[in-house]
């Protein structure tokens, strides 16, 4: 466990140490705040627009964190950092789990910062209380990093450094549409992820029936189960890979 | 190595099974929370960003509409396409229905009603009474400005069919509204009247209201009508009918029946159907002489209670006293009395 956390810590520390990350978060918050000026252009629909923009930008931020990770494993393998790490009493599976956990923690921190920033902006702009649906939707966006990071690690294990981010981005994009395969047992949700389960953007805007916290809990649980499956597959592939 | 491989495979299988079942459950739960999700189009292309796509399309639509002088045959197709795109991405976009669809009413009323009908079926918008109202309104009004081809009978039939369709929408609007607006109720009555008889909708309106009243009276479960202030509406409809068709014998007959049945306890002027007050000798609406009621038989002053406040006359004299009835004695009590008298005699 300590080894896993050491790998994870290395991952999140490196990203969160970069100043550009905070500059990008600031840019995201400025973009969210700018939605307030769309009142005329959207015919007074600027409030739903701001909620939606915040969720979209938060999702994009999470995807960017995941994509940034796809460079890391191939780079470490190429530069021989991975082989150095693996000479220590550290299994390949532990190395991958560490990478996944590190990505998740990085994504959660960045995503939480954006969400909190949005809540402050929203409160200032409309002087309204933050609706529970909005909070829950942002939590689900944060939780979506769990399966996403597993996808990123999966492709990083066997693909070249240049293609991995593109393939990962396409896979994440495709994962929002796998609901069409709901009829195929074990494929839907088991082998193929459905990131649409974390997509509550319309719900945050319009509200509706109250979402139970158990849904969020189960969505996180599904993300963990799917990550276990994908990391296991990645670990199997990684085992047979020759590391210089 | 082999043991580790087996563990990997077992973990994968268990994860697939658990993940699949959990995902199915979550999908169902999400469908319950967002019923309009199944109505959303373009999911594969937009990767979960349908809402922002609809917002962007909405702003483009507003810009586009601003560039048009009016919606006419040259641009109506484009307007419909843009609108359908917005509503395909976000079927809950109420403003797009209200502003966008109403811009189609003159050039493509059929399409406008079709889009609104879809919105009425959307469970997320089940509390919105304005959408069915707009649909009914378009059906009853928009076609008046369109030149339709066909024989007179065909046109009449189409009009009736549209009115029948409008009735359903207005009824939906009334049922959805916690306190229906007056104009919604009036539109509902008018549409029902048009569906019944498009040539004389005033008479049909009174007939519709009277039928509703009759239904309400005959209903054993006392289900209240969806039309509030039914009696007031009946008298207003009767007044309008009398004013519009004063010489129509059928109208006269209907009014007479309605007044006799619905307003049997009220005093109504026979000429203008205005309800007059106690002591009135002439109708204050039309000046017609009316049958006076509620006055003292002695001094003709208006009665405020049992006794006349002007002359002290008792307007409600006591009823003739009833015969005193001997209280019935129970047979057991009679027997006991006989025993007592016998005992006295014995002494």
Coordinates of C-alpha atoms in Angstrom, one line a residue:
Chain A
X1 CA 0.0 0.0 0.0
X2 CA 2.8 2.4 0.9
X3 CA 4.5 1.7 -2.5
X4 CA 1.2 2.5 -4.3
X5 CA 0.8 5.7 -2.4
X6 CA 4.4 6.6 -3.1
X7 CA 3.8 6.3 -6.9
X8 CA 0.5 8.2 -6.6
X9 CA 2.1 11.0 -4.6
X10 CA 4.8 11.4 -7.2
X11 CA 2.2 11.7 -9.8
X12 CA -0.1 14.3 -8.2
X13 CA 2.8 16.3 -6.7
X14 CA 4.4 16.8 -10.1
X15 CA 1.2 18.1 -11.6
X16 CA 0.0 20.2 -8.7
X17 CA 3.4 21.8 -8.5
X18 CA 3.0 23.3 -12.0
X19 CA 1.9 27.0 -11.9
X20 CA 0.2 26.7 -15.2
X21 CA -2.4 24.4 -13.7
X22 CA -3.6 27.3 -11.4
X23 CA -3.4 29.7 -14.2
X24 CA -5.7 27.4 -16.3
X25 CA -8.1 27.1 -13.3
X26 CA -8.2 30.9 -13.2
X27 CA -9.0 31.0 -16.9
X28 CA -11.8 28.4 -16.4
X29 CA -13.3 30.5 -13.6
X30 CA -13.1 33.7 -15.8
X31 CA -14.9 31.8 -18.6
X32 CA -17.6 30.6 -16.1
X33 CA -18.1 34.2 -14.9
X34 CA -18.3 35.6 -18.4
X35 CA -21.5 33.5 -18.9
X36 CA -23.2 36.2 -16.8
X37 CA -22.9 38.7 -19.6
X38 CA -24.9 36.5 -22.0
X39 CA -28.2 37.6 -20.5
X40 CA -29.2 39.6 -23.6
X41 CA -27.8 37.2 -26.2
X42 CA -29.5 34.2 -24.6
X43 CA -32.7 36.0 -23.7
X44 CA -32.3 35.8 -19.9
X45 CA -31.0 32.2 -20.0
X46 CA -27.6 33.2 -18.6
X47 CA -28.2 31.5 -15.3
X48 CA -28.7 28.0 -16.8
X49 CA -25.9 28.8 -19.2
X50 CA -23.5 29.5 -16.3
X51 CA -24.4 26.3 -14.6
X52 CA -23.9 24.4 -17.8
X53 CA -20.6 26.1 -18.7
X54 CA -19.2 25.3 -15.2
X55 CA -20.1 21.6 -15.6
X56 CA -18.7 21.4 -19.1
X57 CA -15.4 23.2 -18.2
X58 CA -15.1 21.0 -15.1
X59 CA -15.5 17.9 -17.3
X60 CA -13.0 19.2 -19.8
X61 CA -10.6 19.9 -17.0
X62 CA -11.0 16.3 -15.7
X63 CA -10.4 15.0 -19.2
X64 CA -7.3 17.1 -19.6
X65 CA -5.8 15.8 -16.3
X66 CA -6.4 12.3 -17.6
X67 CA -4.9 13.0 -21.0
X68 CA -1.8 14.6 -19.3
X69 CA -1.4 11.3 -17.5
X70 CA -1.3 9.4 -20.8
X71 CA 2.1 11.0 -21.6
X72 CA 3.5 9.9 -18.3
X73 CA 3.7 6.1 -18.4
X74 CA 5.1 5.9 -22.0
X75 CA 7.6 8.6 -21.1
X76 CA 8.7 6.8 -17.9
X77 CA 9.0 3.6 -19.9
X78 CA 11.0 5.4 -22.6
X79 CA 13.3 7.2 -20.2
X80 CA 13.8 4.1 -18.1
X81 CA 12.3 5.6 -15.0
X82 CA 9.8 2.8 -14.8
X83 CA 12.4 0.1 -15.0
X84 CA 14.3 1.8 -12.2
X85 CA 11.2 1.9 -10.1
X86 CA 10.3 -1.7 -10.9
X87 CA 13.8 -2.9 -9.7
X88 CA 12.6 -2.0 -6.2
X89 CA 10.2 -4.3 -4.4
X90 CA 7.3 -3.0 -6.5
X91 CA 5.0 -5.1 -8.7
X92 CA 3.9 -3.9 -12.1
X93 CA 0.3 -4.0 -10.9
X94 CA 1.1 -1.8 -8.0
X95 CA 2.9 0.6 -10.3
X96 CA -0.3 0.9 -12.5
X97 CA -2.6 1.2 -9.4
X98 CA -0.3 4.0 -8.1
X99 CA -0.6 5.8 -11.4
X100 CA -4.4 5.5 -11.4
X101 CA -4.7 6.7 -7.8
X102 CA -2.4 9.6 -8.5
X103 CA -4.4 10.7 -11.5
X104 CA -7.7 10.4 -9.5
X105 CA -6.3 12.5 -6.7
X106 CA -5.0 15.2 -9.1
X107 CA -8.3 15.3 -10.9
X108 CA -10.3 15.5 -7.7
X109 CA -8.3 18.4 -6.4
X110 CA -8.4 20.4 -9.7
X111 CA -12.1 19.6 -10.2
X112 CA -13.0 20.6 -6.6
X113 CA -11.2 23.9 -7.0
X114 CA -13.2 24.7 -10.2
X115 CA -16.5 23.6 -8.5
X116 CA -15.8 25.8 -5.4
X117 CA -14.8 28.7 -7.6
X118 CA -18.0 28.3 -9.6
X119 CA -20.2 28.2 -6.4
X120 CA -18.6 31.5 -5.2
X121 CA -19.1 33.1 -8.6
X122 CA -22.7 31.9 -8.8
X123 CA -23.5 33.2 -5.3
X124 CA -22.0 36.6 -6.2
X125 CA -23.7 36.8 -9.6
X126 CA -27.2 35.7 -8.7
X127 CA -27.2 35.9 -4.9
X128 CA -28.9 32.6 -4.7
X129 CA -28.3 29.5 -2.7
X130 CA -26.4 26.7 -4.4
X131 CA -29.0 24.1 -5.4
X132 CA -28.4 20.5 -4.2
X133 CA -28.7 19.3 -7.8
X134 CA -25.8 21.6 -8.9
X135 CA -23.6 20.3 -6.0
X136 CA -24.4 16.7 -6.8
X137 CA -23.8 17.2 -10.5
X138 CA -20.3 18.6 -9.8
X139 CA -19.6 15.7 -7.4
X140 CA -20.5 13.3 -10.2
X141 CA -18.2 15.1 -12.7
X142 CA -15.4 14.8 -10.1
X143 CA -16.2 11.1 -9.7
X144 CA -16.0 10.5 -13.4
X145 CA -12.2 10.8 -13.1
X146 CA -12.1 7.3 -11.6
X147 CA -13.0 5.3 -14.7
X148 CA -11.4 7.9 -17.0
X149 CA -8.0 7.5 -15.3
X150 CA -8.3 3.7 -15.7
X151 CA -8.9 4.1 -19.4
X152 CA -5.9 6.4 -19.7
X153 CA -3.6 3.9 -17.9
X154 CA -5.0 1.1 -20.0
X155 CA -4.0 2.8 -23.3
X156 CA -0.7 4.1 -21.9
X157 CA 0.5 0.6 -21.2
X158 CA 0.6 -0.7 -24.8
X159 CA 0.4 2.3 -27.1
X160 CA 3.1 4.7 -28.3
X161 CA 3.3 8.0 -26.5
X162 CA 2.1 10.1 -29.5
X163 CA -1.1 8.1 -30.1
X164 CA -2.2 7.4 -26.5
X165 CA -3.7 10.9 -25.7
X166 CA -5.7 10.9 -29.0
X167 CA -7.0 7.3 -28.5
X168 CA -7.8 8.1 -24.9
X169 CA -9.7 11.2 -25.8
X170 CA -11.7 9.2 -28.5
X171 CA -12.4 6.4 -26.0
X172 CA -13.7 8.9 -23.4
X173 CA -15.8 10.6 -26.1
X174 CA -17.1 7.2 -27.1
X175 CA -17.8 6.2 -23.5
X176 CA -20.5 8.9 -23.3
X177 CA -22.5 7.0 -26.0
X178 CA -22.2 3.4 -24.9
X179 CA -25.8 3.5 -23.6
X180 CA -26.8 2.5 -27.1
X181 CA -25.3 -0.9 -26.3
X182 CA -27.4 -1.4 -23.2
X183 CA -28.9 -4.5 -24.6
X184 CA -25.6 -6.4 -24.8
X185 CA -25.2 -8.0 -21.4
X186 CA -21.8 -7.8 -19.7
X187 CA -20.4 -5.6 -22.5
X188 CA -22.4 -2.5 -21.3
X189 CA -20.9 -1.4 -18.0
X190 CA -18.8 -4.4 -17.6
X191 CA -16.3 -4.2 -20.5
X192 CA -17.3 -0.9 -22.0
X193 CA -17.7 2.1 -19.6
X194 CA -20.7 4.4 -19.7
X195 CA -19.5 7.8 -18.6
X196 CA -23.1 9.1 -19.3
X197 CA -23.9 7.8 -15.9
X198 CA -22.0 10.8 -14.5
X199 CA -23.6 13.2 -16.9
X200 CA -26.2 15.2 -15.0
X201 CA -25.7 18.6 -16.7
X202 CA -29.4 19.0 -17.7
X203 CA -30.4 17.8 -14.2
X204 CA -28.3 20.5 -12.6
X205 CA -29.9 23.2 -14.8
X206 CA -33.6 22.1 -14.5
X207 CA -33.6 20.2 -11.2
X208 CA -36.4 17.7 -11.0
X209 CA -36.8 14.7 -8.7
X210 CA -34.3 14.7 -5.9
X211 CA -31.2 12.6 -6.5
X212 CA -30.4 10.3 -3.7
X213 CA -26.9 10.2 -2.3
X214 CA -27.0 6.5 -2.9
X215 CA -26.9 7.1 -6.6
X216 CA -23.6 9.0 -6.2
X217 CA -22.2 6.3 -4.0
X218 CA -23.2 3.6 -6.4
X219 CA -21.8 5.6 -9.4
X220 CA -18.4 5.9 -7.5
X221 CA -18.6 2.2 -6.7
X222 CA -19.2 1.3 -10.4
X223 CA -16.2 3.5 -11.3
X224 CA -14.0 1.6 -8.9
X225 CA -15.2 -1.8 -10.1
X226 CA -14.7 -0.8 -13.7
X227 CA -11.2 0.6 -12.8
X228 CA -10.4 -2.7 -11.1
X229 CA -11.3 -4.6 -14.3
X230 CA -9.3 -2.3 -16.6
X231 CA -6.3 -2.1 -14.4
X232 CA -6.3 -5.9 -14.2
X233 CA -6.4 -6.1 -18.0
X234 CA -3.6 -3.4 -18.2
X235 CA -1.6 -5.3 -15.6
X236 CA -1.9 -8.5 -17.7
X237 CA -0.7 -6.7 -20.8
X238 CA 2.1 -4.9 -18.8
X239 CA 3.3 -8.2 -17.6
X240 CA 4.2 -9.4 -21.0
X241 CA 5.8 -6.2 -22.1
X242 CA 9.5 -6.0 -22.2
X243 CA 10.8 -3.1 -20.2
X244 CA 14.3 -1.8 -20.9
Chain B
X1 CA 2.9 -17.0 -12.2
X2 CA 0.0 -19.3 -13.1
X3 CA -1.7 -18.6 -9.8
X4 CA -1.4 -14.9 -10.4
X5 CA -2.9 -15.3 -13.9
X6 CA -5.8 -17.2 -12.5
X7 CA -6.4 -14.5 -9.8
X8 CA -6.2 -11.8 -12.6
X9 CA -8.8 -13.6 -14.7
X10 CA -11.1 -14.2 -11.7
X11 CA -10.9 -10.6 -10.7
X12 CA -11.7 -9.5 -14.3
X13 CA -14.8 -11.8 -14.5
X14 CA -16.2 -10.7 -11.1
X15 CA -15.6 -7.1 -12.0
X16 CA -17.3 -7.5 -15.4
X17 CA -20.4 -9.1 -13.8
X18 CA -20.7 -6.7 -10.9
X19 CA -20.0 -3.6 -13.1
X20 CA -22.5 -4.7 -15.7
X21 CA -25.3 -5.2 -13.2
X22 CA -24.5 -2.0 -11.4
X23 CA -24.3 0.0 -14.6
X24 CA -27.8 -1.3 -15.6
X25 CA -29.2 -0.3 -12.3
X26 CA -27.6 3.1 -12.4
X27 CA -28.9 3.6 -16.0
X28 CA -32.5 2.9 -14.9
X29 CA -32.1 5.2 -11.9
X30 CA -30.8 8.0 -14.2
X31 CA -33.7 7.5 -16.5
X32 CA -36.1 8.0 -13.6
X33 CA -34.3 11.1 -12.5
X34 CA -34.1 12.5 -16.0
X35 CA -37.1 11.2 -18.0
X36 CA -36.3 13.5 -21.0
X37 CA -33.0 11.7 -21.5
X38 CA -34.5 9.3 -23.9
X39 CA -35.9 12.1 -26.0
X40 CA -32.4 13.6 -26.5
X41 CA -30.9 13.3 -29.9
X42 CA -27.3 13.6 -31.2
X43 CA -25.8 11.8 -28.2
X44 CA -23.1 9.8 -30.1
X45 CA -21.7 13.0 -31.7
X46 CA -21.7 15.3 -28.7
X47 CA -20.2 13.0 -26.1
X48 CA -22.4 14.2 -23.2
X49 CA -22.3 17.9 -24.1
X50 CA -25.8 18.2 -25.5
X51 CA -26.9 20.9 -23.1
X52 CA -24.1 23.3 -24.0
X53 CA -24.7 22.5 -27.7
X54 CA -28.4 23.5 -27.2
X55 CA -27.3 26.7 -25.5
X56 CA -25.0 27.6 -28.3
X57 CA -27.6 26.8 -30.9
X58 CA -30.1 28.8 -29.0
X59 CA -27.9 31.9 -29.1
X60 CA -27.3 31.3 -32.8
X61 CA -31.1 31.0 -33.3
X62 CA -31.7 34.3 -31.6
X63 CA -29.1 36.0 -33.8
X64 CA -30.6 34.4 -36.8
X65 CA -34.2 35.4 -35.9
X66 CA -32.9 39.0 -35.4
X67 CA -31.6 39.0 -39.0
X68 CA -35.1 38.1 -40.4
X69 CA -37.8 40.6 -41.1
X70 CA -40.4 37.9 -40.5
X71 CA -40.8 34.1 -40.7
X72 CA -42.2 33.4 -44.2
X73 CA -42.1 30.6 -46.8
X74 CA -38.6 31.5 -47.8
X75 CA -37.1 30.8 -44.3
X76 CA -39.6 28.7 -42.4
X77 CA -37.7 25.4 -43.2
X78 CA -34.5 26.9 -41.8
X79 CA -36.3 28.1 -38.7
X80 CA -37.8 24.6 -38.1
X81 CA -34.5 22.9 -38.6
X82 CA -32.7 25.1 -36.1
X83 CA -35.5 24.8 -33.6
X84 CA -35.6 21.0 -33.9
X85 CA -31.8 20.9 -33.4
X86 CA -32.1 22.9 -30.2
X87 CA -35.0 20.8 -28.8
X88 CA -33.3 17.6 -29.9
X89 CA -30.3 18.5 -27.8
X90 CA -32.3 19.7 -24.9
X91 CA -36.0 18.6 -24.9
X92 CA -36.6 20.5 -21.6
X93 CA -35.8 24.0 -23.1
X94 CA -39.0 25.7 -22.2
X95 CA -38.0 29.1 -23.7
X96 CA -37.3 27.5 -27.0
X97 CA -40.9 26.2 -27.1
X98 CA -42.4 29.4 -25.9
X99 CA -40.4 31.8 -28.1
X100 CA -39.3 29.6 -31.0
X101 CA -42.4 27.6 -31.7
X102 CA -44.7 30.6 -31.5
X103 CA -42.7 32.1 -34.3
X104 CA -43.9 29.3 -36.6
X105 CA -47.6 29.7 -35.9
X106 CA -48.3 31.7 -39.1
X107 CA -46.3 29.8 -41.6
X108 CA -46.2 26.3 -40.2
X109 CA -48.9 25.9 -37.5
X110 CA -49.0 22.1 -38.0
X111 CA -45.3 21.8 -37.3
X112 CA -45.7 24.1 -34.3
X113 CA -48.4 21.9 -32.8
X114 CA -46.4 18.8 -33.5
X115 CA -43.4 20.2 -31.6
X116 CA -45.6 21.3 -28.7
X117 CA -47.4 17.9 -28.6
X118 CA -44.0 16.3 -28.2
X119 CA -43.2 18.7 -25.3
X120 CA -46.5 17.8 -23.7
X121 CA -45.5 14.1 -23.7
X122 CA -42.2 15.0 -21.9
X123 CA -42.5 14.0 -18.3
X124 CA -40.0 16.6 -17.2
X125 CA -42.4 19.3 -18.4
X126 CA -45.6 17.7 -17.0
X127 CA -46.2 20.7 -14.8
X128 CA -46.0 23.3 -17.6
X129 CA -49.6 24.3 -18.5
X130 CA -48.5 26.9 -21.0
X131 CA -47.2 24.4 -23.6
X132 CA -50.6 22.6 -24.1
X133 CA -52.3 26.0 -24.0
X134 CA -50.1 27.3 -26.8
X135 CA -50.9 24.1 -28.9
X136 CA -54.6 24.6 -28.4
X137 CA -54.4 28.3 -29.1
X138 CA -52.5 27.6 -32.4
X139 CA -55.1 25.1 -33.4
X140 CA -58.0 27.4 -32.8
X141 CA -56.6 30.6 -34.0
X142 CA -53.6 30.2 -36.5
X143 CA -55.6 28.6 -39.2
X144 CA -57.9 31.6 -39.5
X145 CA -55.1 33.4 -41.4
X146 CA -54.3 30.5 -43.8
X147 CA -56.1 30.0 -47.1
X148 CA -57.1 26.3 -47.2
X149 CA -58.3 24.5 -50.3
X150 CA -61.2 22.0 -50.4
X151 CA -65.0 21.9 -50.4
X152 CA -67.0 23.6 -47.8
X153 CA -67.8 20.3 -46.1
X154 CA -64.2 19.4 -46.0
X155 CA -63.2 22.7 -44.5
X156 CA -65.9 22.4 -41.9
X157 CA -64.8 18.9 -41.0
X158 CA -61.1 20.0 -40.7
X159 CA -62.2 22.8 -38.4
X160 CA -64.1 20.4 -36.2
X161 CA -61.2 18.0 -36.0
X162 CA -58.8 20.8 -35.1
X163 CA -61.3 22.1 -32.4
X164 CA -61.5 18.5 -31.0
X165 CA -57.7 18.4 -30.9
X166 CA -57.6 21.8 -29.2
X167 CA -60.1 20.7 -26.6
X168 CA -57.6 17.9 -25.5
X169 CA -54.8 20.5 -25.2
X170 CA -56.9 23.0 -23.3
X171 CA -58.1 20.3 -20.9
X172 CA -54.5 19.3 -20.3
X173 CA -53.6 22.9 -19.6
X174 CA -56.5 23.3 -17.1
X175 CA -55.6 20.0 -15.3
X176 CA -51.9 21.0 -15.1
X177 CA -52.6 24.4 -13.7
X178 CA -53.1 24.7 -9.9
X179 CA -55.5 27.6 -10.5
X180 CA -56.4 27.8 -14.2
X181 CA -56.4 31.3 -15.7
X182 CA -59.7 32.7 -16.9
X183 CA -58.6 32.8 -20.5
X184 CA -57.5 29.2 -20.5
X185 CA -61.0 28.1 -19.3
X186 CA -62.7 30.3 -21.8
X187 CA -60.5 28.9 -24.6
X188 CA -61.5 25.4 -23.5
X189 CA -65.2 26.2 -23.6
X190 CA -64.9 28.0 -27.0
X191 CA -63.0 25.0 -28.5
X192 CA -65.6 22.6 -27.2
X193 CA -68.3 24.8 -28.7
X194 CA -66.5 24.9 -32.1
X195 CA -66.1 21.1 -32.0
X196 CA -69.8 20.8 -31.4
X197 CA -71.1 23.3 -33.8
X198 CA -68.7 25.6 -35.7
X199 CA -71.6 27.6 -37.3
X200 CA -73.2 28.8 -34.1
X201 CA -70.5 28.6 -31.4
X202 CA -72.5 30.9 -29.0
X203 CA -75.3 28.4 -28.8
X204 CA -72.9 25.5 -28.7
X205 CA -71.0 27.2 -25.8
X206 CA -74.2 27.3 -23.8
X207 CA -75.0 23.7 -24.6
X208 CA -71.5 22.6 -23.6
X209 CA -71.7 24.4 -20.3
X210 CA -75.2 23.1 -19.7
X211 CA -74.1 19.5 -20.5
X212 CA -71.2 20.0 -18.0
X213 CA -73.6 21.2 -15.4
X214 CA -75.9 18.2 -16.0
X215 CA -73.0 15.8 -15.8
X216 CA -71.9 17.4 -12.6
X217 CA -75.4 17.1 -11.1
X218 CA -75.8 13.5 -12.2
X219 CA -72.4 12.4 -11.0
X220 CA -72.8 10.3 -7.9
X221 CA -69.2 10.7 -6.8
X222 CA -69.6 14.5 -6.9
X223 CA -66.6 15.0 -9.1
X224 CA -66.2 18.7 -9.6
X225 CA -66.0 20.1 -13.1
X226 CA -62.7 21.4 -14.4
X227 CA -64.5 24.6 -15.3
X228 CA -64.5 27.0 -12.2
X229 CA -67.6 29.3 -11.6
X230 CA -69.7 27.1 -13.9
X231 CA -73.0 28.9 -13.0
X232 CA -71.6 32.3 -13.7
X233 CA -70.3 31.1 -17.0
X234 CA -73.7 29.6 -17.9
X235 CA -75.5 32.8 -17.3
X236 CA -72.9 34.8 -19.3
X237 CA -73.2 32.4 -22.2
X238 CA -77.0 32.6 -22.1
X239 CA -76.8 36.4 -22.1
X240 CA -74.5 36.4 -25.1
X241 CA -76.6 33.9 -26.9
X242 CA -79.8 36.0 -26.3
X243 CA -78.0 39.1 -27.4
X244 CA -76.7 37.5 -30.6
X245 CA -79.7 35.5 -31.6
X246 CA -82.8 37.2 -30.1
X247 CA -85.2 35.7 -32.6
X248 CA -83.8 32.2 -32.9
X249 CA -86.5 29.8 -31.5
X250 CA -83.9 27.1 -30.8
X251 CA -81.8 29.5 -28.9
X252 CA -84.8 30.7 -26.9
X253 CA -85.8 27.2 -26.1
X254 CA -82.3 26.3 -24.9
X255 CA -82.1 29.4 -22.7
X256 CA -85.5 28.7 -21.2
X257 CA -84.5 25.1 -20.3
X258 CA -81.2 26.3 -18.8
X259 CA -82.7 29.0 -16.7
X260 CA -85.4 26.7 -15.5
X261 CA -83.0 24.0 -14.5
X262 CA -79.9 25.7 -13.4
X263 CA -81.3 28.9 -11.9
X264 CA -84.6 27.7 -10.5
X265 CA -84.0 29.3 -7.1
X266 CA -82.8 32.6 -8.6
X267 CA -84.7 35.6 -9.8
X268 CA -83.6 36.5 -13.3
X269 CA -84.9 39.1 -15.7
X270 CA -86.7 37.4 -18.6
X271 CA -85.4 40.0 -21.1
X272 CA -81.7 40.3 -20.4
X273 CA -81.1 37.4 -18.0
X274 CA -79.6 39.7 -15.4
X275 CA -80.0 38.6 -11.8
X276 CA -82.0 41.2 -9.9
X277 CA -82.0 41.9 -6.1
X278 CA -84.8 41.8 -3.5
X279 CA -87.3 44.7 -3.9
X280 CA -86.3 45.5 -7.4
X281 CA -89.3 46.4 -9.5
X282 CA -87.4 47.0 -12.7
X283 CA -84.3 45.3 -14.0
X284 CA -81.3 47.5 -13.5
X285 CA -79.6 46.2 -16.6
X286 CA -82.4 46.6 -19.2
X287 CA -85.2 48.5 -17.4
X288 CA -87.7 45.7 -17.9
X289 CA -90.4 45.3 -15.3
X290 CA -89.6 42.3 -13.1
X291 CA -91.5 40.2 -10.5
X292 CA -90.9 41.7 -7.1
X293 CA -89.8 39.4 -4.3
X294 CA -88.6 39.7 -0.7
X295 CA -90.8 42.7 0.3
X296 CA -93.3 43.3 3.1
X297 CA -96.8 42.4 1.9
X298 CA -98.2 45.3 4.0
X299 CA -95.9 48.3 3.2
X300 CA -93.7 47.0 0.3
X301 CA -90.5 47.8 2.1
X302 CA -87.6 45.3 1.6
X303 CA -87.6 42.7 4.3
X304 CA -84.4 42.2 6.3
X305 CA -85.7 39.6 8.6
X306 CA -88.8 38.0 9.9
X307 CA -90.4 41.3 10.9
X308 CA -90.6 44.3 8.6
X309 CA -88.3 47.1 9.7
X310 CA -90.7 49.7 8.5
X311 CA -94.1 48.6 9.8
X312 CA -93.3 45.7 12.2
X313 CA -95.4 43.2 10.2
X314 CA -94.6 39.6 10.8
X315 CA -93.7 38.3 7.3
X316 CA -93.4 34.7 8.5
X317 CA -96.5 34.1 10.6
X318 CA -96.3 30.9 12.9
X319 CA -97.7 27.8 11.3
X320 CA -101.0 26.5 12.6
X321 CA -100.5 24.5 15.9
X322 CA -100.4 20.8 15.5
X323 CA -102.8 18.5 17.3
X324 CA -101.5 17.3 20.7
X325 CA -100.8 13.6 20.3
X326 CA -101.3 11.4 23.3
X327 CA -98.0 9.8 24.3
X328 CA -98.0 6.1 23.6
X329 CA -97.9 3.9 26.7
X330 CA -95.9 0.8 26.5
X331 CA -97.9 -2.5 27.0
X332 CA -95.6 -3.5 29.9
X333 CA -96.3 -0.3 31.6
X334 CA -100.1 -0.8 31.2
X335 CA -99.8 -4.3 32.7
X336 CA -97.9 -2.8 35.7
X337 CA -100.7 -0.2 36.2
X338 CA -103.4 -3.0 36.1
X339 CA -101.4 -4.9 38.7
X340 CA -101.2 -1.8 40.9
X341 CA -105.0 -1.2 40.7
X342 CA -105.7 -4.9 41.5
X343 CA -103.5 -4.7 44.5
X344 CA -105.2 -1.6 45.7
X345 CA -108.6 -3.3 45.3
X346 CA -107.3 -6.4 47.2
X347 CA -106.4 -4.2 50.1

